[in-house]
Amino acid sequence: MFLKMFLICLIISPIFLHIRIRCKTILHILLLSNILFMWMTRYHKRLLFIRIVQEGLTSEELDLVKRYVFIYPMYQIGIVPAYNLHILWVIDVSQVYFESDEVYACIVTCGGLCPGLNTVIREIVYSLYYMYGVKRVLGIDGGYRGFYAKNTIALTPKGVNDIHKRGGTVLGTSRGGHDTSKIVDSIQDRGINQVYIIGGDGTQKGASVIYEEVRRRGLKVVVAGIPKTIDNDIPVIDRSFGFDTAVEEAQRAINAAHVEAESSENCIGLVKLMGRYSGFIAMYATLASRDVDCCLIPESPFYLEGHGGLFEYIETRLKENGHMVIVIAEGAGQDLLAESIRSATQQDASGNKLLQDVGLWLSQKIKDHFAKEKKMPINLKYIDPTYMIRAVPSNASDNVYCTLLAQSCVHGAMAGYTGYTSGLVNGRQTYIPFYRIIEKQHHVVITDRMWARLLSSTNQPSFMNPKDVIEDKKEEELLTQIVNEDKKEEELPTKIPDISTEDNLVKKEIAA
Ligand SMILES: Nc1ncnc2c1ncn2[C@@H]1O[C@H](COP(=O)(O)OP(=O)(O)OP(=O)(O)O)[C@@H](O)[C@H]1O
Ligand SMILES: O=P(O)(O)OC[C@H]1O[C@](O)(CO)[C@@H](O)[C@@H]1O
Ligand SMILES: [Mg+2]
């Protein structure tokens, strides 16, 4: 009976998806069949995909899927549509939507550098050429503005064969210059029908706008993204490519800082790492290294002076160990900097806030404090490896990851899917609709286990704000007062013994 109903619903569900009736039961059965049997047909998948990408799910539907995610924890992932789509990557070459000679693909890289960019470019070109027989692949020079203001580069397997061994991007990159209509005009004029966009959160927002414009114009053009950022600030996905390499490279700087610190008396090695709003590199590099005594990230506020502050901690560590290593993410302590350095907020060409150099600022503050306040001679070695870290070629693990992302992205495009970013979610290759990728940034959650692990590994203070400490103390005092008063009240009856109680009668007898 169940199987019958199930089969009937499987047959009729495309009709519902087609005519876009939001029916909970149909989605229910589709998901159930997907989860239990893993045999949604390609037709179902495509329809569901189009539905998810173009319309999104209602909150009711989302709740429904979350229930399944809860029931089947082995498939548990944070973002629901990604779950449904993870199976889409298994696409048979015979099911391709595009004829090989009809495809004219282009690749663009935008935003800051990141290890692995060249590997992704190489693998897209290789996949198109050797898996799908696509011979026309164009490189867009210098980011989004390259679509309308620069030359293009013809990409062939021979030309890109060795590029993965180099850092940076052979296509060049840039910030700003995203002019949607000019970009789509250029795509249309050149007859491009597959656009591969590699970049961070800003780039994916740009890709999403291009996708919308392509749809509005009714063009048969695939717009697909591959998430890139060493900051690891893109949500939904397990991690962005290049992050692993960045953490590994950061180890070298931390190691150097440790060697320096160990070699002189009262020496502090201070390392600044990238991470505008997300302190993932700093956190993972600290956890990996174990030589770090203190890690400061944008998500966890800290303060310098007074009880529980950074200066006090430095003094303790120096007295205990004679040296220490501090890692600071570039976005950490920006509120403190803003207090001491009054400057107008500046932005880069993409509209990202330009940060003050927290490494230099903190170095000076520490030096001043120990020279003037403490009269304690210290040595401070400041290392800023930030641009060195992101300019290296990707390591083995990132190289493999880049290959998976690129190949998966090409499979999706060749099968005719569009409006997605290719990414790994809970270890599974997924196609994530743009709107999910761009809705928020990924941050370190300081109440989560990973940050707790770091705190216990470094043994650093949690740096509660002094105001909070004072408030906490006041609250504590008030609480003690109340408890004491309560105690006094509790003590009263024992001071005036109730002779009628059994206990007192016994006591009286003993006394007698
Ligand atoms: N909201 C947006 N809409 C359209 N285009 C955008 C948007 N935000 C950024 N872009 C464009 O995306 C490109 C890259 O953006 P950005 O400089 O912020 O880097 P990113 O992709 O976030 O990478 P990263 O921050 O990791 O270096 C730029 O060309 C920028 O103009
Ligand atoms: O100096 P640029 O190239 O603008 O890039 C700096 C920014 O790029 C990032 O590395 C992200 O790609 C940030 O961590 C950093 O703030
Ligand atoms: Mg960004």
Tab-separated table of C-alpha atoms in Angstrom, residues 25-350:
chain	number	residue	atom	x	y	z
A	25	THR	CA	2.880	16.245	0.704
A	26	ILE	CA	4.628	16.080	-2.655
A	27	LEU	CA	7.802	17.559	-1.260
A	28	HIS	CA	7.452	15.192	1.669
A	29	ILE	CA	7.384	12.175	-0.609
A	30	LEU	CA	10.124	13.462	-2.869
A	31	LEU	CA	12.417	13.962	0.082
A	32	LEU	CA	11.477	10.685	1.634
A	33	SER	CA	12.139	8.818	-1.588
A	34	ASN	CA	15.368	10.728	-1.967
A	35	ILE	CA	16.530	9.966	1.534
A	36	LEU	CA	15.327	6.376	1.790
A	37	PHE	CA	15.920	5.095	-1.677
A	38	MET	CA	18.227	7.605	-3.301
A	39	TRP	CA	16.395	7.144	-6.544
A	40	MET	CA	14.872	10.442	-7.527
A	41	THR	CA	15.013	10.413	-11.280
A	42	ARG	CA	17.106	12.963	-13.118
A	43	TYR	CA	13.895	14.586	-14.216
A	44	HIS	CA	12.733	14.967	-10.614
A	45	LYS	CA	16.098	16.295	-9.591
A	46	ARG	CA	16.214	18.872	-12.345
A	47	LEU	CA	12.707	20.077	-11.567
A	48	LEU	CA	13.405	20.247	-7.868
A	49	PHE	CA	16.647	22.049	-8.554
A	50	ILE	CA	14.965	24.658	-10.760
A	51	ARG	CA	12.298	25.084	-8.120
A	52	ILE	CA	14.837	25.559	-5.338
A	53	VAL	CA	17.135	27.866	-7.294
A	54	GLN	CA	14.419	30.028	-8.777
A	55	GLU	CA	11.902	30.233	-5.986
A	56	GLY	CA	13.457	28.968	-2.786
A	57	LEU	CA	11.515	26.937	-0.274
A	58	THR	CA	8.717	28.243	1.886
A	59	SER	CA	9.423	28.252	5.615
A	60	GLU	CA	6.897	25.400	5.974
A	61	GLU	CA	8.785	23.321	3.447
A	62	LEU	CA	12.049	24.216	5.095
A	63	ASP	CA	10.718	22.999	8.458
A	64	LEU	CA	9.625	19.812	6.802
A	65	VAL	CA	13.026	19.135	5.355
A	66	LYS	CA	14.677	20.007	8.649
A	67	ARG	CA	12.542	17.301	10.234
A	68	TYR	CA	13.972	14.768	7.842
A	69	VAL	CA	17.414	16.074	8.458
A	70	PHE	CA	16.767	15.491	12.126
A	71	ILE	CA	15.367	12.010	11.585
A	72	TYR	CA	18.222	11.000	9.340
A	73	PRO	CA	21.273	12.489	11.009
A	74	MET	CA	23.641	10.687	8.680
A	75	TYR	CA	22.596	13.192	6.061
A	76	GLN	CA	22.504	16.086	8.457
A	77	ILE	CA	23.662	19.363	7.027
A	78	GLY	CA	23.153	22.957	7.998
A	79	ILE	CA	21.468	24.182	4.879
A	80	VAL	CA	18.646	22.228	3.523
A	81	PRO	CA	18.598	22.669	-0.256
A	82	ALA	CA	22.202	21.621	-0.394
A	83	TYR	CA	21.190	18.281	0.974
A	84	ASN	CA	18.721	17.706	-1.807
A	85	LEU	CA	21.204	18.687	-4.386
A	86	HIS	CA	24.190	16.718	-3.275
A	87	ILE	CA	23.181	13.780	-5.426
A	88	LEU	CA	22.943	15.931	-8.509
A	89	TRP	CA	26.605	15.728	-9.151
A	90	VAL	CA	26.358	12.157	-10.344
A	91	ILE	CA	25.603	13.121	-13.870
A	92	ASP	CA	26.052	10.736	-16.729
A	93	VAL	CA	27.993	12.149	-19.666
A	94	SER	CA	25.302	10.775	-21.933
A	95	GLN	CA	22.776	13.006	-20.187
A	96	VAL	CA	24.469	16.245	-21.166
A	97	TYR	CA	22.339	19.239	-21.909
A	98	PHE	CA	24.883	20.931	-24.195
A	99	GLU	CA	26.464	19.536	-27.352
A	100	SER	CA	30.285	19.751	-27.082
A	101	ASP	CA	30.743	22.025	-30.077
A	102	GLU	CA	27.915	24.280	-28.973
A	103	VAL	CA	29.682	25.225	-25.710
A	104	TYR	CA	31.637	28.435	-25.421
A	105	ALA	CA	32.853	28.653	-21.829
A	106	CYS	CA	34.652	31.385	-19.927
A	107	ILE	CA	36.443	31.524	-16.574
A	108	VAL	CA	36.981	34.568	-14.371
A	109	THR	CA	38.766	34.993	-11.022
A	110	CYS	CA	37.869	37.901	-8.691
A	111	GLY	CA	38.783	39.275	-5.253
A	112	GLY	CA	42.000	38.614	-3.323
A	113	LEU	CA	44.497	35.898	-4.156
A	114	CYS	CA	44.105	32.446	-2.727
A	115	PRO	CA	46.150	29.246	-3.069
A	116	GLY	CA	44.529	26.907	-5.579
A	117	LEU	CA	43.107	29.430	-8.051
A	118	ASN	CA	45.288	28.082	-10.855
A	119	THR	CA	44.399	24.485	-10.011
A	120	VAL	CA	40.701	25.284	-10.352
A	121	ILE	CA	41.286	27.046	-13.692
A	122	ARG	CA	43.339	24.073	-14.945
A	123	GLU	CA	40.750	21.519	-13.885
A	124	ILE	CA	37.833	23.392	-15.437
A	125	VAL	CA	39.718	23.524	-18.742
A	126	TYR	CA	40.739	19.860	-18.503
A	127	SER	CA	37.249	18.684	-17.559
A	128	LEU	CA	35.642	20.602	-20.396
A	129	TYR	CA	38.189	19.385	-22.942
A	130	TYR	CA	38.674	15.781	-21.945
A	131	MET	CA	35.372	14.795	-20.366
A	132	TYR	CA	33.025	16.719	-22.633
A	133	GLY	CA	35.052	17.492	-25.743
A	134	VAL	CA	34.565	21.243	-25.315
A	135	LYS	CA	37.262	23.081	-27.239
A	136	ARG	CA	36.353	26.733	-26.738
A	137	VAL	CA	37.306	28.035	-23.300
A	138	LEU	CA	38.107	31.675	-22.676
A	139	GLY	CA	39.932	33.256	-19.738
A	140	ILE	CA	38.635	36.674	-18.666
A	141	ASP	CA	41.570	38.901	-17.806
A	142	GLY	CA	41.608	40.722	-14.457
A	143	GLY	CA	38.322	39.963	-12.710
A	144	TYR	CA	34.800	41.209	-13.484
A	145	ARG	CA	35.947	44.354	-15.253
A	146	GLY	CA	37.850	42.107	-17.692
A	147	PHE	CA	34.528	41.206	-19.327
A	148	TYR	CA	34.245	44.671	-20.806
A	149	ALA	CA	37.577	46.449	-20.314
A	150	LYS	CA	40.336	43.941	-20.988
A	151	ASN	CA	41.605	41.299	-23.358
A	152	THR	CA	40.600	37.683	-23.114
A	153	ILE	CA	42.926	34.692	-23.071
A	154	ALA	CA	42.268	31.441	-24.959
A	155	LEU	CA	42.663	28.520	-22.545
A	156	THR	CA	43.811	25.093	-23.718
A	157	PRO	CA	44.969	22.022	-21.771
A	158	LYS	CA	48.481	22.573	-23.072
A	159	GLY	CA	48.502	26.188	-21.929
A	160	VAL	CA	47.240	25.432	-18.433
A	161	ASN	CA	49.045	22.135	-17.924
A	162	ASP	CA	51.535	23.381	-15.338
A	163	ILE	CA	49.790	26.373	-13.817
A	164	HIS	CA	48.754	24.577	-10.614
A	165	LYS	CA	52.401	24.711	-9.526
A	166	ARG	CA	52.266	28.500	-9.387
A	167	GLY	CA	50.637	30.755	-6.820
A	168	GLY	CA	48.204	33.530	-7.783
A	169	THR	CA	45.950	33.357	-10.820
A	170	VAL	CA	47.120	33.266	-14.434
A	171	LEU	CA	43.995	35.215	-15.330
A	172	GLY	CA	44.667	38.101	-12.982
A	173	THR	CA	42.098	39.395	-10.534
A	174	SER	CA	40.612	42.652	-9.245
A	175	ARG	CA	38.229	44.254	-6.802
A	176	GLY	CA	35.344	46.482	-7.887
A	177	GLY	CA	34.335	46.975	-11.525
A	178	HIS	CA	31.201	44.872	-11.384
A	179	ASP	CA	28.907	46.419	-13.997
A	180	THR	CA	26.166	43.835	-14.448
A	181	SER	CA	24.705	45.018	-17.725
A	182	LYS	CA	28.117	45.531	-19.328
A	183	ILE	CA	29.184	42.063	-18.196
A	184	VAL	CA	26.040	40.371	-19.512
A	185	ASP	CA	26.267	42.397	-22.750
A	186	SER	CA	29.775	41.060	-23.191
A	187	ILE	CA	28.633	37.474	-22.481
A	188	GLN	CA	25.825	37.872	-24.978
A	189	ASP	CA	27.937	39.562	-27.675
A	190	ARG	CA	30.660	36.920	-27.498
A	191	GLY	CA	28.134	34.074	-27.578
A	192	ILE	CA	29.385	32.643	-24.277
A	193	ASN	CA	27.012	30.055	-22.787
A	194	GLN	CA	28.908	28.834	-19.719
A	195	VAL	CA	30.375	31.273	-17.200
A	196	TYR	CA	32.584	29.891	-14.417
A	197	ILE	CA	33.141	32.447	-11.658
A	198	ILE	CA	35.800	31.831	-9.012
A	199	GLY	CA	35.834	34.118	-5.983
A	200	GLY	CA	34.847	34.944	-2.413
A	201	ASP	CA	31.632	36.215	-0.872
A	202	GLY	CA	31.646	39.435	-2.918
A	203	THR	CA	32.290	37.530	-6.136
A	204	GLN	CA	29.414	35.128	-5.437
A	205	LYS	CA	27.110	38.135	-4.912
A	206	GLY	CA	28.280	39.430	-8.268
A	207	ALA	CA	27.663	36.001	-9.846
A	208	SER	CA	24.175	35.935	-8.409
A	209	VAL	CA	23.369	39.315	-9.995
A	210	ILE	CA	24.760	38.131	-13.353
A	211	TYR	CA	22.625	35.001	-13.106
A	212	GLU	CA	19.508	37.120	-12.428
A	213	GLU	CA	20.258	39.369	-15.404
A	214	VAL	CA	20.888	36.367	-17.690
A	215	ARG	CA	17.540	34.951	-16.588
A	216	ARG	CA	15.796	38.266	-17.130
A	217	ARG	CA	17.136	38.412	-20.673
A	218	GLY	CA	16.125	34.792	-21.263
A	219	LEU	CA	19.614	33.687	-22.332
A	220	LYS	CA	20.654	30.039	-22.507
A	221	VAL	CA	23.709	30.709	-20.362
A	222	VAL	CA	24.935	28.766	-17.338
A	223	VAL	CA	26.307	30.861	-14.465
A	224	ALA	CA	28.254	28.724	-11.983
A	225	GLY	CA	30.438	29.700	-9.028
A	226	ILE	CA	33.356	28.166	-7.182
A	227	PRO	CA	33.926	29.555	-3.672
A	228	LYS	CA	37.390	30.926	-2.968
A	229	THR	CA	38.740	32.648	0.127
A	230	ILE	CA	41.554	32.038	2.557
A	231	ASP	CA	39.397	33.691	5.245
A	232	ASN	CA	36.970	30.740	5.068
A	233	ASP	CA	34.128	33.250	5.533
A	234	ILE	CA	31.737	31.651	3.035
A	235	PRO	CA	28.792	29.965	4.759
A	236	VAL	CA	27.202	26.553	4.090
A	237	ILE	CA	30.337	24.830	2.767
A	238	ASP	CA	32.721	22.787	4.919
A	239	ARG	CA	35.655	25.000	3.967
A	240	SER	CA	36.823	27.060	1.029
A	241	PHE	CA	39.748	25.936	-1.085
A	242	GLY	CA	43.097	27.492	-0.167
A	243	PHE	CA	42.224	27.588	3.527
A	244	ASP	CA	44.161	24.427	4.335
A	245	THR	CA	47.239	25.756	2.533
A	246	ALA	CA	46.908	29.104	4.309
A	247	VAL	CA	46.810	27.409	7.719
A	248	GLU	CA	49.824	25.285	6.806
A	249	GLU	CA	51.758	28.306	5.576
A	250	ALA	CA	50.833	30.276	8.700
A	251	GLN	CA	52.605	27.549	10.704
A	252	ARG	CA	55.915	28.608	9.218
A	253	ALA	CA	55.473	32.153	10.465
A	254	ILE	CA	54.357	30.975	13.905
A	255	ASN	CA	57.311	28.628	14.063
A	256	ALA	CA	59.707	31.465	13.205
A	257	ALA	CA	58.090	33.660	15.864
A	258	HIS	CA	58.507	30.878	18.408
A	259	VAL	CA	62.174	30.317	17.536
A	260	GLU	CA	62.823	34.058	17.885
A	261	ALA	CA	60.888	34.306	21.146
A	262	GLU	CA	62.662	31.340	22.695
A	263	SER	CA	66.074	32.709	21.826
A	264	SER	CA	65.965	35.995	23.759
A	265	GLU	CA	64.967	36.927	27.253
A	266	ASN	CA	61.421	38.191	27.809
A	267	CYS	CA	60.739	37.940	24.121
A	268	ILE	CA	57.307	38.126	22.491
A	269	GLY	CA	56.776	36.781	18.983
A	270	LEU	CA	53.771	38.495	17.429
A	271	VAL	CA	52.285	37.128	14.174
A	272	LYS	CA	49.528	38.854	12.200
A	273	LEU	CA	47.378	36.639	9.985
A	274	MET	CA	44.597	37.477	7.548
A	275	GLY	CA	40.943	37.324	8.524
A	276	ARG	CA	38.961	40.481	8.010
A	277	TYR	CA	35.810	39.439	9.849
A	278	SER	CA	36.466	35.744	10.451
A	279	GLY	CA	39.345	34.443	12.528
A	280	PHE	CA	39.477	30.927	11.109
A	281	ILE	CA	43.098	31.013	9.898
A	282	ALA	CA	44.279	32.362	13.248
A	283	MET	CA	42.217	29.829	15.172
A	284	TYR	CA	43.275	26.779	13.137
A	285	ALA	CA	46.912	27.853	12.873
A	286	THR	CA	46.983	28.306	16.659
A	287	LEU	CA	45.387	24.938	17.294
A	288	ALA	CA	47.737	23.262	14.838
A	289	SER	CA	50.912	24.880	16.132
A	290	ARG	CA	50.642	24.529	19.938
A	291	ASP	CA	53.398	27.135	20.291
A	292	VAL	CA	50.883	29.954	20.583
A	293	ASP	CA	50.059	31.391	24.008
A	294	CYS	CA	47.378	33.768	22.860
A	295	CYS	CA	45.137	33.979	19.783
A	296	LEU	CA	43.121	37.116	19.097
A	297	ILE	CA	40.326	37.078	16.499
A	298	PRO	CA	37.642	39.548	15.375
A	299	GLU	CA	34.830	37.483	16.878
A	300	SER	CA	36.285	37.549	20.387
A	301	PRO	CA	36.733	41.051	21.836
A	302	PHE	CA	39.678	41.691	24.140
A	303	TYR	CA	41.102	44.576	26.171
A	304	LEU	CA	44.617	45.566	27.120
A	305	GLU	CA	44.853	47.097	30.570
A	306	GLY	CA	43.736	46.048	34.010
A	307	HIS	CA	42.794	42.826	35.650
A	308	GLY	CA	42.157	40.007	33.153
A	309	GLY	CA	43.533	42.085	30.267
A	310	LEU	CA	46.145	41.201	27.653
A	311	PHE	CA	49.025	43.077	29.344
A	312	GLU	CA	48.475	41.225	32.591
A	313	TYR	CA	48.460	37.904	30.747
A	314	ILE	CA	51.654	38.764	28.841
A	315	GLU	CA	53.394	39.659	32.099
A	316	THR	CA	52.348	36.390	33.716
A	317	ARG	CA	53.464	34.312	30.723
A	318	LEU	CA	56.824	36.090	30.515
A	319	LYS	CA	57.426	35.542	34.227
A	320	GLU	CA	56.453	31.869	33.892
A	321	ASN	CA	58.130	31.015	30.585
A	322	GLY	CA	60.461	33.853	29.648
A	323	HIS	CA	58.838	34.099	26.216
A	324	MET	CA	55.483	33.938	24.470
A	325	VAL	CA	53.822	33.847	21.034
A	326	ILE	CA	50.748	35.878	20.118
A	327	VAL	CA	48.727	35.370	16.945
A	328	ILE	CA	46.385	38.140	15.900
A	329	ALA	CA	43.915	38.137	13.003
A	330	GLU	CA	43.910	41.396	11.039
A	331	GLY	CA	40.277	42.135	11.939
A	332	ALA	CA	40.751	41.648	15.704
A	333	GLY	CA	40.613	44.587	18.102
A	334	GLN	CA	39.485	47.051	15.433
A	335	ASP	CA	37.216	48.723	18.012
A	336	LEU	CA	40.269	49.448	20.200
A	337	LEU	CA	42.187	50.840	17.225
A	338	ALA	CA	39.295	53.055	16.262
A	339	GLU	CA	39.370	54.508	19.789
A	340	SER	CA	43.047	55.428	19.601
A	341	ILE	CA	43.442	56.218	15.889
A	342	ARG	CA	40.805	58.603	14.646
A	343	SER	CA	40.466	58.113	10.917
A	344	ALA	CA	37.711	58.195	8.364
A	345	THR	CA	36.420	54.759	7.385
A	346	GLN	CA	37.905	53.851	4.055
A	347	GLN	CA	36.787	51.200	1.635
A	348	ASP	CA	38.423	49.212	-1.149
A	349	ALA	CA	37.055	49.176	-4.702
A	350	SER	CA	34.597	46.400	-3.802
